[in-house]
N, CA and C of each residue as an Amber inpcrd file, in Angstrom:
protein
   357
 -15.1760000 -12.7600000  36.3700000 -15.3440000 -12.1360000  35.0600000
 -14.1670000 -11.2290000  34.7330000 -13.9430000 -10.8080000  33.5010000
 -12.5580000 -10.5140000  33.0350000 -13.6500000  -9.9120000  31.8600000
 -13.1470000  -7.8400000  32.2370000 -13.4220000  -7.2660000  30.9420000
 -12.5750000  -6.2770000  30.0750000 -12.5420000  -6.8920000  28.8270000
 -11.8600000  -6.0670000  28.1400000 -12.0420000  -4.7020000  26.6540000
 -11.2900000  -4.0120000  27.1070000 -11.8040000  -2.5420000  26.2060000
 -10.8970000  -2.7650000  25.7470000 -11.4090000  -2.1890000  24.2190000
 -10.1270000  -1.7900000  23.2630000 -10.0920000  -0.7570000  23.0030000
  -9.2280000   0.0100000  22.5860000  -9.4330000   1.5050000  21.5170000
  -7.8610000   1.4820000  21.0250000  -8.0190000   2.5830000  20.0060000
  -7.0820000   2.7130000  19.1710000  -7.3190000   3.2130000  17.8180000
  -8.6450000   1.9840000  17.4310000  -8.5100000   2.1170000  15.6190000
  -9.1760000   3.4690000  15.0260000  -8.6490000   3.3170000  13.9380000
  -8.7880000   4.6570000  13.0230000  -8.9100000   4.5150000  11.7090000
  -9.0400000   5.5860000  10.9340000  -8.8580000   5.3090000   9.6180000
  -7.3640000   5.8610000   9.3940000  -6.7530000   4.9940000   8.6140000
  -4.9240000   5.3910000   8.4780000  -4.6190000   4.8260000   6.8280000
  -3.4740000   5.8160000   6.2400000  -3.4590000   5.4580000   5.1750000
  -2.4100000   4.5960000   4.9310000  -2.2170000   3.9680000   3.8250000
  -1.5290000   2.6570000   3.2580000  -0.1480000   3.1410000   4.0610000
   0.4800000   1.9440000   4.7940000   1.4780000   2.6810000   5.2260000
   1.7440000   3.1530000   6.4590000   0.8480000   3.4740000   6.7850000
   0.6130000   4.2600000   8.2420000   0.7020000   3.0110000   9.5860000
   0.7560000   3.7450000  10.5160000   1.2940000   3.2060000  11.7790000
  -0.1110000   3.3330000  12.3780000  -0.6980000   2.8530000  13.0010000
  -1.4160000   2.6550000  14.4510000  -0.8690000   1.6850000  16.0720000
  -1.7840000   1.7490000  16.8520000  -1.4370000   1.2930000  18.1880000
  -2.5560000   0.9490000  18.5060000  -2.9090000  -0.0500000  19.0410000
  -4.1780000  -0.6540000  19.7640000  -4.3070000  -0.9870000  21.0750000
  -4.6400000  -0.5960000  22.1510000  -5.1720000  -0.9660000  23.4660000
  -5.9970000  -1.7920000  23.7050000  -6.0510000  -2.7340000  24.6780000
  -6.5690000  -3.1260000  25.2330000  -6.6260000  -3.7280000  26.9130000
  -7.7920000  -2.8460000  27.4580000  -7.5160000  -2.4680000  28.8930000
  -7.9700000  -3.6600000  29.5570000  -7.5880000  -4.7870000  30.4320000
  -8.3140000  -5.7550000  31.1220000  -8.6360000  -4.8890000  32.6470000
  -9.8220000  -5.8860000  32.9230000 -10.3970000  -5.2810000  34.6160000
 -10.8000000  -6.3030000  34.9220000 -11.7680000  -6.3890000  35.9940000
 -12.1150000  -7.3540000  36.7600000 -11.8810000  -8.3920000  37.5640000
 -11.9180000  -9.3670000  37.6410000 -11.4980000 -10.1700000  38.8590000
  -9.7340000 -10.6340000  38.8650000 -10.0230000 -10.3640000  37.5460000
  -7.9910000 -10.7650000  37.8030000  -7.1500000 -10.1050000  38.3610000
  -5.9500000 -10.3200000  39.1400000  -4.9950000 -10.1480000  39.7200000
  -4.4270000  -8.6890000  39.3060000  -4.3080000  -9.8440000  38.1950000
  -3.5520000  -9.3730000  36.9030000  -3.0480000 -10.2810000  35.5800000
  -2.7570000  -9.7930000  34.2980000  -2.6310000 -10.2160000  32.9730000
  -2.2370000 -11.0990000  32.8910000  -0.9310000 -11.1720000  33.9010000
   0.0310000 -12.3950000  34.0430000  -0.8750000 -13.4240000  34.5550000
  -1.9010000 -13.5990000  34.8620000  -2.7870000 -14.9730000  35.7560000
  -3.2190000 -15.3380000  34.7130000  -3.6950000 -14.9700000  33.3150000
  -4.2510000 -15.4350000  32.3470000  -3.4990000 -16.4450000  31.5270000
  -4.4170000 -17.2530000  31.2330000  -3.8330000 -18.2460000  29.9750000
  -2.8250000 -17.7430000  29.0310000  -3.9670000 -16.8930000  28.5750000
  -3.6910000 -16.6130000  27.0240000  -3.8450000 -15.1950000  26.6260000
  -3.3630000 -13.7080000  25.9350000  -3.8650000 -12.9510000  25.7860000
  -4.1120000 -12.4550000  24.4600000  -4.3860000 -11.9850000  23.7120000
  -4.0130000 -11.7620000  22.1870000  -5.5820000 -11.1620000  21.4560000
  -4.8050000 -10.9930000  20.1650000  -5.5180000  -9.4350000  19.2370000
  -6.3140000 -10.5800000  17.8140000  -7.2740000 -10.2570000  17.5710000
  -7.5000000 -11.2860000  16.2960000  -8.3210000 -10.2120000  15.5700000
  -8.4120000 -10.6650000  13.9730000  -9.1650000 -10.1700000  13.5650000
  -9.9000000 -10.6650000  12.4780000 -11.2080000  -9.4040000  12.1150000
 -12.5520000  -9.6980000  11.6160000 -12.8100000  -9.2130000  10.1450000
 -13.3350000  -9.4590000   8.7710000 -13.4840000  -8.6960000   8.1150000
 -14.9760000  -9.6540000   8.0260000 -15.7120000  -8.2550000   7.3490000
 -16.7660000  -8.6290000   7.3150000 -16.9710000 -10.2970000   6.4580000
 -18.6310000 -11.3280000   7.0170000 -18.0910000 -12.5930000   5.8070000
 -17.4080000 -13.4900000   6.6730000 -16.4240000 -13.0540000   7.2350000
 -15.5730000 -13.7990000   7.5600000 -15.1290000 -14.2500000   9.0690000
 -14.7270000 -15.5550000   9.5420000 -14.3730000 -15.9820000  10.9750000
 -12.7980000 -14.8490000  11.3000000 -12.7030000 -14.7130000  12.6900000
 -11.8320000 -14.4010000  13.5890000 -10.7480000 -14.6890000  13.2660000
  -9.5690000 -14.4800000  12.9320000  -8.1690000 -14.7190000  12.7070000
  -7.0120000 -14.4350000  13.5370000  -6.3830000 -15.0320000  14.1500000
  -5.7750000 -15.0710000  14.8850000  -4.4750000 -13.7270000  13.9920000
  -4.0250000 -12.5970000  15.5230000  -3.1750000 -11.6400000  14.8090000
  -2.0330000 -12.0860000  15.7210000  -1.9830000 -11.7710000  16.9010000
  -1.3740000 -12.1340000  17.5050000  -1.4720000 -12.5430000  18.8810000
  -0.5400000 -13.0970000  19.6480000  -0.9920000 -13.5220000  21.0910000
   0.0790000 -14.3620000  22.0410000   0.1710000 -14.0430000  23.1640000
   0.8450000 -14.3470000  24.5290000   0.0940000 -15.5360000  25.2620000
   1.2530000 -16.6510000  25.4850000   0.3990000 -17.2670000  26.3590000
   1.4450000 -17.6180000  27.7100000   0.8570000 -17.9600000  28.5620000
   1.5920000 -17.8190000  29.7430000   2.6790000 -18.9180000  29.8930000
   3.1340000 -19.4990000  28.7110000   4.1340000 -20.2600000  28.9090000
   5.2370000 -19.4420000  28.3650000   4.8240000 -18.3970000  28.0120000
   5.7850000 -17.0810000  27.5380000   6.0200000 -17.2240000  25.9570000
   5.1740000 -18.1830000  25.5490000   5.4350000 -18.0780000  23.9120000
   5.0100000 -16.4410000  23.0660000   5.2870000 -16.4530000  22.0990000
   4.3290000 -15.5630000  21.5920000   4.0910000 -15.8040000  20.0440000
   2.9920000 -15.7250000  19.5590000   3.0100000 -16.2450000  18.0490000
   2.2920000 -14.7960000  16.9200000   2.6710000 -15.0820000  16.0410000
   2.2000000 -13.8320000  15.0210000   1.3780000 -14.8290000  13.9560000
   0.5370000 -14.0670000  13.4090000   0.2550000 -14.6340000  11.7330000
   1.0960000 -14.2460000  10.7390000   1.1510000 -15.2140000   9.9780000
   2.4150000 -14.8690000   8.7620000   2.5840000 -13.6790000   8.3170000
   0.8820000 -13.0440000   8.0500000   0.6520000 -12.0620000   7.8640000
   0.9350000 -10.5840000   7.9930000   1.3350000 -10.1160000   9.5510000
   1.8740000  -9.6760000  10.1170000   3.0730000  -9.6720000  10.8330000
   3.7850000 -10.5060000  10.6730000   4.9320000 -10.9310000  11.1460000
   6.0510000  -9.8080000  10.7270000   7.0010000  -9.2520000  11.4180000
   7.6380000  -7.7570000  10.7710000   7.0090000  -6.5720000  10.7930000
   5.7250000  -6.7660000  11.1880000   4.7060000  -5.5340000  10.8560000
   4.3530000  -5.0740000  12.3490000   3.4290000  -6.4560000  12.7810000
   2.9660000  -5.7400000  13.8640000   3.7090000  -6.3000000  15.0780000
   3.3570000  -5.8060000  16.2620000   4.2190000  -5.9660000  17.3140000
   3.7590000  -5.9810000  18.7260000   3.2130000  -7.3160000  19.3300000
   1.8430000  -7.3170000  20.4320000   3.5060000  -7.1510000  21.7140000
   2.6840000  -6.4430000  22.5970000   3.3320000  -6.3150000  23.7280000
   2.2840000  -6.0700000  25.1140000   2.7610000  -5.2380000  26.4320000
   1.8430000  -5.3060000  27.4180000   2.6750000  -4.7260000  28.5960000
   1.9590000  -4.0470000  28.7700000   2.1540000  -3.7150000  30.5270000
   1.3980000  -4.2990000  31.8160000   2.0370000  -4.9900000  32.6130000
   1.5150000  -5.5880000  33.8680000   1.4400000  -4.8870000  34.5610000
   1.7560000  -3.7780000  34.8790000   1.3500000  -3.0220000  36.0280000
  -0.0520000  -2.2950000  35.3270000  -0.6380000  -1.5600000  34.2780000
  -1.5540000  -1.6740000  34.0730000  -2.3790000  -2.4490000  33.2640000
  -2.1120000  -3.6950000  33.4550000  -2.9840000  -4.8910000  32.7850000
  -3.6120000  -4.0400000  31.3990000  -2.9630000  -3.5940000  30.8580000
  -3.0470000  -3.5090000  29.4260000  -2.2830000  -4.3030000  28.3160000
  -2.6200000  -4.6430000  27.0020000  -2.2990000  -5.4060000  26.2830000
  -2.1080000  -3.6720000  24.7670000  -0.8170000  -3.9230000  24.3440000
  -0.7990000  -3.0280000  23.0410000  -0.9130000  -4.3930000  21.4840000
  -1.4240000  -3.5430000  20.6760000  -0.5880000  -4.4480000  19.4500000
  -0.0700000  -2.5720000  18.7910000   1.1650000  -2.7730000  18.1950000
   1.6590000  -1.6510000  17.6140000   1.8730000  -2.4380000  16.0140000
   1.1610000  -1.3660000  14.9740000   0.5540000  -1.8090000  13.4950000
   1.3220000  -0.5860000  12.8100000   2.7020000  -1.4550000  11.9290000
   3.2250000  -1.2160000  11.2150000   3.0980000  -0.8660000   9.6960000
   3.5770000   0.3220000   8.8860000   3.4230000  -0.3490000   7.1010000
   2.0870000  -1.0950000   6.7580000   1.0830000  -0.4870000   7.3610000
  -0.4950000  -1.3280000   7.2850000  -0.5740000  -1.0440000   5.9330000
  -1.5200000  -1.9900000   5.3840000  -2.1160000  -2.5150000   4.1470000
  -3.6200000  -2.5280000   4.5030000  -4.2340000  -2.1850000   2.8570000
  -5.4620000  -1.9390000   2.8290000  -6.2390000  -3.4210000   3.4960000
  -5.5510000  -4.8750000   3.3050000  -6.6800000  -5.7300000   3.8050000
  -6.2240000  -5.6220000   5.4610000  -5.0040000  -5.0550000   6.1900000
  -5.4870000  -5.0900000   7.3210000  -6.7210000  -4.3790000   7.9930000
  -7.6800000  -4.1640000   7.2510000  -8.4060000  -3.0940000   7.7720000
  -9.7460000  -4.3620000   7.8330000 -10.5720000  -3.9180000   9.1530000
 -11.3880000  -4.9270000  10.1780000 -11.8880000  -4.6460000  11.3320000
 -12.3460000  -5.2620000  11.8540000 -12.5180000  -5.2950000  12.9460000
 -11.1300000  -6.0980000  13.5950000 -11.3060000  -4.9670000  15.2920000
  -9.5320000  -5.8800000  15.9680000 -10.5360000  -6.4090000  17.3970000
 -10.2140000  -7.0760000  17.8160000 -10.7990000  -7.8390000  18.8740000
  -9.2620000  -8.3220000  20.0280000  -9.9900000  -7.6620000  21.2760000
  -8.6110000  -8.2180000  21.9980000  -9.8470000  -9.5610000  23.1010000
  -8.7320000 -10.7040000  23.0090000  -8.8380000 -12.1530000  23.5940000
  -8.2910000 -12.1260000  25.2370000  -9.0610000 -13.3370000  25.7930000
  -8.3750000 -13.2120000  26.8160000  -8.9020000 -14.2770000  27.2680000
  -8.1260000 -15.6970000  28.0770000  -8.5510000 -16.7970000  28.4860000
  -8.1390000 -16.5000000  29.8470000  -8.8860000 -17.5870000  30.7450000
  -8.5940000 -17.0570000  32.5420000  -7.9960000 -18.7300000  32.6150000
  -7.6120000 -18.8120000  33.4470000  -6.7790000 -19.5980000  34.4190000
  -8.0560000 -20.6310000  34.0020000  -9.3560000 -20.7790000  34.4540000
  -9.8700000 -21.5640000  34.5110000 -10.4680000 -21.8870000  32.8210000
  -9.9750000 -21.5970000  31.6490000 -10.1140000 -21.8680000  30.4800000
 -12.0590000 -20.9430000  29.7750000 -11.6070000 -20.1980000  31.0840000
 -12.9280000 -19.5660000  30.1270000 -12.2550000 -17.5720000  29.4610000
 -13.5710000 -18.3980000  28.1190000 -12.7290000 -17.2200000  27.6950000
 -13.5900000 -15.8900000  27.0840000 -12.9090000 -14.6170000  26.9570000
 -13.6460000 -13.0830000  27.2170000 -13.1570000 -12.4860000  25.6990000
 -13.9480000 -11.7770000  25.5180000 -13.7140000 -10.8970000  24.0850000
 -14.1730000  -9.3010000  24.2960000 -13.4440000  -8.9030000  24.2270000
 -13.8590000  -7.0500000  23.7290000 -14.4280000  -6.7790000  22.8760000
 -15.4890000  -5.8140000  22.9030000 -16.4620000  -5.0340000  21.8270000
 -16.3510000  -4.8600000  20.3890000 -14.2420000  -4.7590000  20.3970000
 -13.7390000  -4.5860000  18.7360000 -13.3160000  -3.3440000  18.6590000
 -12.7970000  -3.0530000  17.9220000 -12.4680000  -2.1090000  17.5500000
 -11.6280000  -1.4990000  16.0330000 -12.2730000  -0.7130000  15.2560000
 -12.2380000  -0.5830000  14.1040000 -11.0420000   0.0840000  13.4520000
 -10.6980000  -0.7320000  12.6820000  -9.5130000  -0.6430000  11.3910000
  -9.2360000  -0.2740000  10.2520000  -9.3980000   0.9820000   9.8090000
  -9.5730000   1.1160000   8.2930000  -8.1930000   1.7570000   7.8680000
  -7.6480000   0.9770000   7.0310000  -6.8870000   1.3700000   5.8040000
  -6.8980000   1.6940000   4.3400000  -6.8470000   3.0580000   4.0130000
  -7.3460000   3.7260000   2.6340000  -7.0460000   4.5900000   2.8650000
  -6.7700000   4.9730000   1.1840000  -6.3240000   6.2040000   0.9150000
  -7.6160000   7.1880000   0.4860000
């Protein structure tokens, strides 16, 4: 099993910068053993959207959306995953969900963690 916490979100205004965590634990090694790692998100209504994400062939992909804006990165020594949220806009605001596939294609989701942009 593979669990992941997020924190970070806030309420931030048009514009504003945030940072998002997300802490992995459990049976893994470490981050690097995983498939796949990455941040998606939720607005109410609506399916999961891919924000961004790492996969262990070393790709990394953004949504158009965010592309210039935000900026997924990670530390392996503490199996944490960041996304750093640039010049945010009122529809980035959601629920953020950090992803995580294991070696053996099963895959883990975090609790979420909340996004609001407004002035």
């Amino acid at each position: 099993q593979v669990q992941l916490v997020e924190s970070g979100g806030d309420l931030v205004q048009p514009g504003g910068s945030l940072r998002l965590s997300c802490a992995a634990s459990g049976r893994i090694f470490s981050i690097i053993s995983l498939n796949v790692m990455g941040w998606y998100h939720q607005v109410p209504g609506k399916q999961r959207e891919l924000v961004a994400v790492f996969t262990n062939g070393g790709s990394l992909n953004y949504a158009d959306s965010v592309k210039g804006r935000f900026t997924i990165s990670r530390d392996n020594a503490k199996n944490t995953m960041y996304l750093q949220m640039n010049s945010l806009r009122p529809e980035d605001t959601g629920l953020y969900y950090c992803y995580a596939q294991d070696s053996t294609n099963q895959n883990y989701w975090g609790q979420g963690t909340q996004v609001t942009v407004s002035s």
